[in-house]
Amino acid sequence: MLTLICRHFLACSSYYYALTAIALLVMMPTFSFVPEGEHLEQIRQRDFITLHTRNTPTTYYEGRHGPTGFEYELMRRFADRLGVSLNIDASHHPESVLPAVREKGDLGAAALPLLTDTPGIHYTRPIINMQPLVVYRRGLNGITEPSDLVGLSLGTLSGAGTSKALRELQEDYPELSWRESHELEVAELLAQIEDGRFDAAVIFEHQFRINRLFFKNVEHGFPLGDPVSMAWAVPSGRGLGLLKAANRFLEDLQQTGALDQLVARYFGHDDYLEYVGTRTFLTHLDARLPRFTEDFKQAAENTGFDWKLLAAIGYQESHWDPEAVSPTGVRGLMMLTRPTAKEMDIENRRDPAQSIDGGSRYLRSIMDRLPDDITGDDRLFMAMAAYNVGLGHLYDARKIAEMRDGDPDSWADVREALPLLQQREWHSKTRHGYARGGEPVIYVRNIRRYYEMIEYVERSRQQFFQLEQTPVNADPLLMFELIPPLD
């Protein structure tokens, strides 16, 4: 059995993963008295698998279309592979996941660091590498190396894997001290940096990549120590069937490229928004959007769109400026042309309520005119692209997609075809000719990201509400354990 497991793990994609696997085997007890598939068979008989996780943007949360998150998406696919339903317990903090897996089963997926000395737990093959990262409050200069952390008010989360990097650093800098908590999550820790309660923190780089969009006063510092592997946890002593099934599933995802696609979707999409632009967006989110929120909600009620999507379009069009005017005479918060305003019976394009109403009804009219074969998000994204470039050019791009053996009903294929409208080789074959087809691609991409940010900020405000209700005389640092200097 050990030979089989060793051969499986040594086939991993990196030497680092192989060494990790060997370390795990050294710690692995003998399971000769436990049927290999006992746990897995129990899961299949009861027809569900229980996932112990955390409610965070990087693991599991309620999104626009229901549950989402990187590890939720992985687990949903794994449950489908097993042919069972998924039962979620997201009430955990980092230190409570593993005890729950040991005592209740079945599987822990909560950005868990792969540790070889965890009793009662087996870890799967590594999923992704997680790099500990120092982040700090904007305005603190010179935070560029480990020695700069000495004397700072420093925080991290216990049980998440980042405290290990700090303990290793403390061996070289015994005067280093920090606080760690198992009661908070990354977003709450970053909020405490913004509030001035901490100077800096150590989190994982992929966590910062997502959350930095919402904490404009927290800066990227420097990597700290070596990466650790994210893995799933299963209880030991109940057979290796579930562990093997999970490893086969994860290996398949890695070999087919599906895992890389999920990583890019959840952790790699903030590179197309410049951080400076993000700060401007967040400033306008607080200063401008509240004035128009009720207008967006009314328009959403009339047209069936999510008001946050309409708000995202409004930001892309004008930065929520009702006086905006383009060089071509397009004007207003939703930047309506004269013909569009006339078609939508809008008398004053500079009136924000009229502009929002007209823009949202125009978007709905575009969606209603698209072929019935275009469905779901593909239909929405194509309607947004047509809002920007015109319905005729969208149809031309669909034709080009078909000419290139693509699917004209798929946004992914039409998105690839739109920029070709700028090339004579292609636009000469279409009805409406040349168009700046790259613009609607960026247009849709930005709106999707603005929407995600508005949705996340709205959700964060609800999550942080309880923190804001903390009594004034309560010391937030009581939620942290002080790790003192060594000397």
PDB file of C-alpha atoms in Angstrom, residues 102-308:
ATOM      1  CA  ARG A 102     -11.285  14.275  13.342  1.00  0.00           C
ATOM      2  CA  GLU A 103     -14.463  14.069  15.423  1.00  0.00           C
ATOM      3  CA  LYS A 104     -17.200  14.299  12.791  1.00  0.00           C
ATOM      4  CA  GLY A 105     -15.630  13.827   9.341  1.00  0.00           C
ATOM      5  CA  ASP A 106     -15.712  13.946   6.402  1.00  0.00           C
ATOM      6  CA  LEU A 107     -13.395  16.490   4.847  1.00  0.00           C
ATOM      7  CA  GLY A 108     -11.839  19.861   5.692  1.00  0.00           C
ATOM      8  CA  ALA A 109     -11.275  22.431   2.940  1.00  0.00           C
ATOM      9  CA  ALA A 110     -10.533  25.831   4.411  1.00  0.00           C
ATOM     10  CA  ALA A 111      -7.201  27.094   3.027  1.00  0.00           C
ATOM     11  CA  LEU A 112      -5.540  24.508   5.281  1.00  0.00           C
ATOM     12  CA  PRO A 113      -1.742  24.426   5.344  1.00  0.00           C
ATOM     13  CA  LEU A 114      -0.311  20.949   4.799  1.00  0.00           C
ATOM     14  CA  LEU A 115       1.437  20.024   8.048  1.00  0.00           C
ATOM     15  CA  THR A 116       3.128  16.662   8.508  1.00  0.00           C
ATOM     16  CA  ASP A 117       2.744  16.494  12.297  1.00  0.00           C
ATOM     17  CA  THR A 118      -1.054  16.693  12.631  1.00  0.00           C
ATOM     18  CA  PRO A 119      -2.409  13.739  14.651  1.00  0.00           C
ATOM     19  CA  GLY A 120      -5.550  12.046  13.408  1.00  0.00           C
ATOM     20  CA  ILE A 121      -5.405  13.735  10.005  1.00  0.00           C
ATOM     21  CA  HIS A 122      -4.343  12.738   6.514  1.00  0.00           C
ATOM     22  CA  TYR A 123      -3.757  15.459   3.931  1.00  0.00           C
ATOM     23  CA  THR A 124      -4.371  15.166   0.233  1.00  0.00           C
ATOM     24  CA  ARG A 125      -1.821  16.004  -2.406  1.00  0.00           C
ATOM     25  CA  PRO A 126      -1.062  19.754  -2.533  1.00  0.00           C
ATOM     26  CA  ILE A 127      -3.628  21.888  -4.349  1.00  0.00           C
ATOM     27  CA  ILE A 128      -1.865  25.249  -4.640  1.00  0.00           C
ATOM     28  CA  ASN A 129       1.090  26.940  -2.989  1.00  0.00           C
ATOM     29  CA  MET A 130       0.327  29.713  -0.495  1.00  0.00           C
ATOM     30  CA  GLN A 131       3.004  32.378  -0.008  1.00  0.00           C
ATOM     31  CA  PRO A 132       3.044  34.203   3.363  1.00  0.00           C
ATOM     32  CA  LEU A 133       3.086  37.947   2.725  1.00  0.00           C
ATOM     33  CA  VAL A 134       3.703  40.989   4.903  1.00  0.00           C
ATOM     34  CA  VAL A 135       1.161  43.777   4.378  1.00  0.00           C
ATOM     35  CA  TYR A 136       1.201  47.108   6.148  1.00  0.00           C
ATOM     36  CA  ARG A 137      -0.705  50.348   6.633  1.00  0.00           C
ATOM     37  CA  ARG A 138      -0.245  52.924   3.918  1.00  0.00           C
ATOM     38  CA  GLY A 139       2.025  55.726   5.098  1.00  0.00           C
ATOM     39  CA  LEU A 140       4.492  53.483   6.914  1.00  0.00           C
ATOM     40  CA  ASN A 141       7.633  53.707   4.811  1.00  0.00           C
ATOM     41  CA  GLY A 142      10.527  51.302   4.537  1.00  0.00           C
ATOM     42  CA  ILE A 143       8.696  48.024   5.278  1.00  0.00           C
ATOM     43  CA  THR A 144      10.819  45.998   2.878  1.00  0.00           C
ATOM     44  CA  GLU A 145      12.594  43.281   4.885  1.00  0.00           C
ATOM     45  CA  PRO A 146      12.102  41.111   7.990  1.00  0.00           C
ATOM     46  CA  SER A 147      14.108  43.356  10.320  1.00  0.00           C
ATOM     47  CA  ASP A 148      11.618  46.173   9.650  1.00  0.00           C
ATOM     48  CA  LEU A 149       8.930  44.192  11.516  1.00  0.00           C
ATOM     49  CA  VAL A 150      10.674  44.474  14.869  1.00  0.00           C
ATOM     50  CA  GLY A 151       8.898  47.066  16.987  1.00  0.00           C
ATOM     51  CA  LEU A 152       5.750  47.152  14.822  1.00  0.00           C
ATOM     52  CA  SER A 153       2.282  46.233  15.993  1.00  0.00           C
ATOM     53  CA  LEU A 154       1.920  43.018  14.029  1.00  0.00           C
ATOM     54  CA  GLY A 155      -0.995  40.590  13.656  1.00  0.00           C
ATOM     55  CA  THR A 156      -1.842  37.282  12.000  1.00  0.00           C
ATOM     56  CA  LEU A 157      -4.348  34.438  12.186  1.00  0.00           C
ATOM     57  CA  SER A 158      -3.524  31.407  14.301  1.00  0.00           C
ATOM     58  CA  GLY A 159      -3.949  27.995  12.756  1.00  0.00           C
ATOM     59  CA  ALA A 160      -3.855  29.384   9.224  1.00  0.00           C
ATOM     60  CA  GLY A 161      -0.183  28.645   8.502  1.00  0.00           C
ATOM     61  CA  THR A 162       1.124  32.222   8.560  1.00  0.00           C
ATOM     62  CA  SER A 163       2.073  32.129  12.236  1.00  0.00           C
ATOM     63  CA  LYS A 164       4.588  29.375  11.398  1.00  0.00           C
ATOM     64  CA  ALA A 165       6.484  31.825   9.183  1.00  0.00           C
ATOM     65  CA  LEU A 166       6.612  34.317  12.061  1.00  0.00           C
ATOM     66  CA  ARG A 167       7.881  31.717  14.524  1.00  0.00           C
ATOM     67  CA  GLU A 168      10.657  30.758  12.136  1.00  0.00           C
ATOM     68  CA  LEU A 169      11.527  34.446  11.715  1.00  0.00           C
ATOM     69  CA  GLN A 170      11.622  34.902  15.479  1.00  0.00           C
ATOM     70  CA  GLU A 171      14.546  32.484  15.656  1.00  0.00           C
ATOM     71  CA  ASP A 172      16.613  35.068  13.752  1.00  0.00           C
ATOM     72  CA  TYR A 173      14.970  38.080  15.415  1.00  0.00           C
ATOM     73  CA  PRO A 174      14.226  37.016  19.008  1.00  0.00           C
ATOM     74  CA  GLU A 175      12.949  40.512  19.855  1.00  0.00           C
ATOM     75  CA  LEU A 176      10.085  40.070  17.363  1.00  0.00           C
ATOM     76  CA  SER A 177       6.589  40.025  18.861  1.00  0.00           C
ATOM     77  CA  TRP A 178       3.099  39.769  17.369  1.00  0.00           C
ATOM     78  CA  ARG A 179      -0.528  38.974  18.141  1.00  0.00           C
ATOM     79  CA  GLU A 180      -2.552  36.167  16.589  1.00  0.00           C
ATOM     80  CA  SER A 181      -6.242  35.329  16.666  1.00  0.00           C
ATOM     81  CA  HIS A 182      -8.445  32.409  15.698  1.00  0.00           C
ATOM     82  CA  GLU A 183     -11.633  34.476  16.037  1.00  0.00           C
ATOM     83  CA  LEU A 184     -11.123  36.720  12.984  1.00  0.00           C
ATOM     84  CA  GLU A 185     -10.747  36.257   9.246  1.00  0.00           C
ATOM     85  CA  VAL A 186      -8.385  37.964   6.802  1.00  0.00           C
ATOM     86  CA  ALA A 187     -10.757  40.794   5.858  1.00  0.00           C
ATOM     87  CA  GLU A 188     -11.282  41.660   9.514  1.00  0.00           C
ATOM     88  CA  LEU A 189      -7.537  41.652  10.140  1.00  0.00           C
ATOM     89  CA  LEU A 190      -6.988  43.989   7.198  1.00  0.00           C
ATOM     90  CA  ALA A 191      -9.740  46.240   8.537  1.00  0.00           C
ATOM     91  CA  GLN A 192      -7.793  46.535  11.778  1.00  0.00           C
ATOM     92  CA  ILE A 193      -4.738  47.682   9.834  1.00  0.00           C
ATOM     93  CA  GLU A 194      -6.859  50.348   8.128  1.00  0.00           C
ATOM     94  CA  ASP A 195      -8.235  51.420  11.512  1.00  0.00           C
ATOM     95  CA  GLY A 196      -4.741  51.815  12.937  1.00  0.00           C
ATOM     96  CA  ARG A 197      -5.005  49.002  15.473  1.00  0.00           C
ATOM     97  CA  PHE A 198      -2.161  47.192  13.702  1.00  0.00           C
ATOM     98  CA  ASP A 199       0.784  48.466  11.713  1.00  0.00           C
ATOM     99  CA  ALA A 200       1.145  45.293   9.678  1.00  0.00           C
ATOM    100  CA  ALA A 201       0.017  41.708   9.315  1.00  0.00           C
ATOM    101  CA  VAL A 202       1.101  38.436   7.753  1.00  0.00           C
ATOM    102  CA  ILE A 203      -1.466  36.788   5.487  1.00  0.00           C
ATOM    103  CA  PHE A 204      -1.219  34.760   2.303  1.00  0.00           C
ATOM    104  CA  GLU A 205      -0.509  36.476  -0.990  1.00  0.00           C
ATOM    105  CA  HIS A 206      -3.610  35.129  -2.752  1.00  0.00           C
ATOM    106  CA  GLN A 207      -5.769  36.384   0.127  1.00  0.00           C
ATOM    107  CA  PHE A 208      -4.344  39.866  -0.254  1.00  0.00           C
ATOM    108  CA  ARG A 209      -4.841  39.743  -4.012  1.00  0.00           C
ATOM    109  CA  ILE A 210      -8.579  39.437  -3.482  1.00  0.00           C
ATOM    110  CA  ASN A 211      -9.016  41.630  -0.423  1.00  0.00           C
ATOM    111  CA  ARG A 212      -6.713  44.511  -1.350  1.00  0.00           C
ATOM    112  CA  LEU A 213      -9.424  45.864  -3.632  1.00  0.00           C
ATOM    113  CA  PHE A 214     -11.425  46.763  -0.563  1.00  0.00           C
ATOM    114  CA  PHE A 215      -8.696  48.025   1.751  1.00  0.00           C
ATOM    115  CA  LYS A 216      -7.103  50.869  -0.148  1.00  0.00           C
ATOM    116  CA  ASN A 217      -4.869  51.896   2.764  1.00  0.00           C
ATOM    117  CA  VAL A 218      -3.170  48.499   3.084  1.00  0.00           C
ATOM    118  CA  GLU A 219       0.011  48.074   1.068  1.00  0.00           C
ATOM    119  CA  HIS A 220       1.764  45.029  -0.379  1.00  0.00           C
ATOM    120  CA  GLY A 221       4.989  44.422   1.561  1.00  0.00           C
ATOM    121  CA  PHE A 222       7.285  41.461   0.934  1.00  0.00           C
ATOM    122  CA  PRO A 223       7.112  37.636   0.920  1.00  0.00           C
ATOM    123  CA  LEU A 224       7.990  36.047   4.261  1.00  0.00           C
ATOM    124  CA  GLY A 225       9.556  32.610   4.340  1.00  0.00           C
ATOM    125  CA  ASP A 226       8.782  29.701   2.056  1.00  0.00           C
ATOM    126  CA  PRO A 227       5.408  28.873   0.507  1.00  0.00           C
ATOM    127  CA  VAL A 228       3.207  26.298   2.183  1.00  0.00           C
ATOM    128  CA  SER A 229       0.884  23.912   0.409  1.00  0.00           C
ATOM    129  CA  MET A 230      -2.882  24.156   0.590  1.00  0.00           C
ATOM    130  CA  ALA A 231      -4.440  20.731   1.005  1.00  0.00           C
ATOM    131  CA  TRP A 232      -7.643  19.038   2.104  1.00  0.00           C
ATOM    132  CA  ALA A 233      -7.839  17.108   5.362  1.00  0.00           C
ATOM    133  CA  VAL A 234      -9.547  13.761   5.981  1.00  0.00           C
ATOM    134  CA  PRO A 235      -9.698  11.764   9.222  1.00  0.00           C
ATOM    135  CA  SER A 236      -7.169   8.972   9.628  1.00  0.00           C
ATOM    136  CA  GLY A 237      -8.017   5.516  10.924  1.00  0.00           C
ATOM    137  CA  ARG A 238     -11.022   5.050   8.644  1.00  0.00           C
ATOM    138  CA  GLY A 239      -9.350   3.656   5.554  1.00  0.00           C
ATOM    139  CA  LEU A 240      -7.591   5.345   2.667  1.00  0.00           C
ATOM    140  CA  GLY A 241     -10.459   5.155   0.180  1.00  0.00           C
ATOM    141  CA  LEU A 242     -11.594   8.775   0.555  1.00  0.00           C
ATOM    142  CA  LEU A 243      -8.006  10.054   0.501  1.00  0.00           C
ATOM    143  CA  LYS A 244      -7.262   8.135  -2.689  1.00  0.00           C
ATOM    144  CA  ALA A 245     -10.458   9.312  -4.350  1.00  0.00           C
ATOM    145  CA  ALA A 246      -9.662  12.935  -3.479  1.00  0.00           C
ATOM    146  CA  ASN A 247      -6.100  12.599  -4.753  1.00  0.00           C
ATOM    147  CA  ARG A 248      -7.253  11.086  -8.047  1.00  0.00           C
ATOM    148  CA  PHE A 249      -9.767  13.913  -8.441  1.00  0.00           C
ATOM    149  CA  LEU A 250      -7.197  16.647  -7.739  1.00  0.00           C
ATOM    150  CA  GLU A 251      -4.654  14.996 -10.013  1.00  0.00           C
ATOM    151  CA  ASP A 252      -7.182  14.934 -12.847  1.00  0.00           C
ATOM    152  CA  LEU A 253      -7.918  18.641 -12.341  1.00  0.00           C
ATOM    153  CA  GLN A 254      -4.222  19.455 -12.490  1.00  0.00           C
ATOM    154  CA  GLN A 255      -3.547  17.351 -15.574  1.00  0.00           C
ATOM    155  CA  THR A 256      -6.515  18.702 -17.552  1.00  0.00           C
ATOM    156  CA  GLY A 257      -5.780  22.335 -16.675  1.00  0.00           C
ATOM    157  CA  ALA A 258      -9.116  22.748 -14.895  1.00  0.00           C
ATOM    158  CA  LEU A 259      -7.363  23.603 -11.629  1.00  0.00           C
ATOM    159  CA  ASP A 260      -5.323  26.358 -13.284  1.00  0.00           C
ATOM    160  CA  GLN A 261      -8.532  27.795 -14.710  1.00  0.00           C
ATOM    161  CA  LEU A 262     -10.140  27.904 -11.266  1.00  0.00           C
ATOM    162  CA  VAL A 263      -7.049  29.516  -9.749  1.00  0.00           C
ATOM    163  CA  ALA A 264      -7.089  32.183 -12.456  1.00  0.00           C
ATOM    164  CA  ARG A 265     -10.810  32.806 -11.983  1.00  0.00           C
ATOM    165  CA  TYR A 266     -10.669  33.260  -8.225  1.00  0.00           C
ATOM    166  CA  PHE A 267      -7.168  34.583  -7.576  1.00  0.00           C
ATOM    167  CA  GLY A 268      -5.752  35.892 -10.827  1.00  0.00           C
ATOM    168  CA  HIS A 269      -8.261  38.467 -12.053  1.00  0.00           C
ATOM    169  CA  ASP A 270      -7.260  41.646 -10.274  1.00  0.00           C
ATOM    170  CA  ASP A 271      -4.366  42.321 -12.639  1.00  0.00           C
ATOM    171  CA  TYR A 272      -6.583  43.953 -15.237  1.00  0.00           C
ATOM    172  CA  LEU A 273      -7.597  46.709 -12.855  1.00  0.00           C
ATOM    173  CA  GLU A 274      -4.811  49.039 -11.886  1.00  0.00           C
ATOM    174  CA  TYR A 275      -4.621  49.510  -8.129  1.00  0.00           C
ATOM    175  CA  VAL A 276      -4.777  53.301  -8.547  1.00  0.00           C
ATOM    176  CA  GLY A 277      -8.008  52.857 -10.521  1.00  0.00           C
ATOM    177  CA  THR A 278      -9.332  50.614  -7.780  1.00  0.00           C
ATOM    178  CA  ARG A 279      -8.691  53.263  -5.151  1.00  0.00           C
ATOM    179  CA  THR A 280     -10.569  55.796  -7.266  1.00  0.00           C
ATOM    180  CA  PHE A 281     -13.458  53.350  -7.601  1.00  0.00           C
ATOM    181  CA  LEU A 282     -13.660  52.772  -3.847  1.00  0.00           C
ATOM    182  CA  THR A 283     -13.561  56.521  -3.204  1.00  0.00           C
ATOM    183  CA  HIS A 284     -16.466  57.046  -5.617  1.00  0.00           C
ATOM    184  CA  LEU A 285     -18.273  54.074  -4.113  1.00  0.00           C
ATOM    185  CA  ASP A 286     -18.523  55.962  -0.830  1.00  0.00           C
ATOM    186  CA  ALA A 287     -18.816  59.512  -2.157  1.00  0.00           C
ATOM    187  CA  ARG A 288     -21.016  59.166  -5.256  1.00  0.00           C
ATOM    188  CA  LEU A 289     -22.950  55.912  -5.399  1.00  0.00           C
ATOM    189  CA  PRO A 290     -25.209  56.498  -2.341  1.00  0.00           C
ATOM    190  CA  ARG A 291     -26.795  59.452  -4.160  1.00  0.00           C
ATOM    191  CA  PHE A 292     -27.987  57.167  -6.976  1.00  0.00           C
ATOM    192  CA  THR A 293     -28.528  53.830  -5.200  1.00  0.00           C
ATOM    193  CA  GLU A 294     -32.312  54.147  -4.998  1.00  0.00           C
ATOM    194  CA  ASP A 295     -32.500  55.072  -8.704  1.00  0.00           C
ATOM    195  CA  PHE A 296     -30.519  51.962  -9.604  1.00  0.00           C
ATOM    196  CA  LYS A 297     -32.740  49.808  -7.387  1.00  0.00           C
ATOM    197  CA  GLN A 298     -35.896  51.225  -8.967  1.00  0.00           C
ATOM    198  CA  ALA A 299     -34.511  50.617 -12.457  1.00  0.00           C
ATOM    199  CA  ALA A 300     -33.587  47.080 -11.454  1.00  0.00           C
ATOM    200  CA  GLU A 301     -37.107  46.441 -10.209  1.00  0.00           C
ATOM    201  CA  ASN A 302     -38.494  47.662 -13.536  1.00  0.00           C
ATOM    202  CA  THR A 303     -36.130  45.666 -15.745  1.00  0.00           C
ATOM    203  CA  GLY A 304     -35.228  42.550 -13.756  1.00  0.00           C
ATOM    204  CA  PHE A 305     -31.504  43.254 -13.533  1.00  0.00           C
ATOM    205  CA  ASP A 306     -29.430  43.232 -10.361  1.00  0.00           C
ATOM    206  CA  TRP A 307     -29.129  46.861  -9.250  1.00  0.00           C
ATOM    207  CA  LYS A 308     -25.438  46.348  -8.552  1.00  0.00           C
TER     208      LYS A 308
END
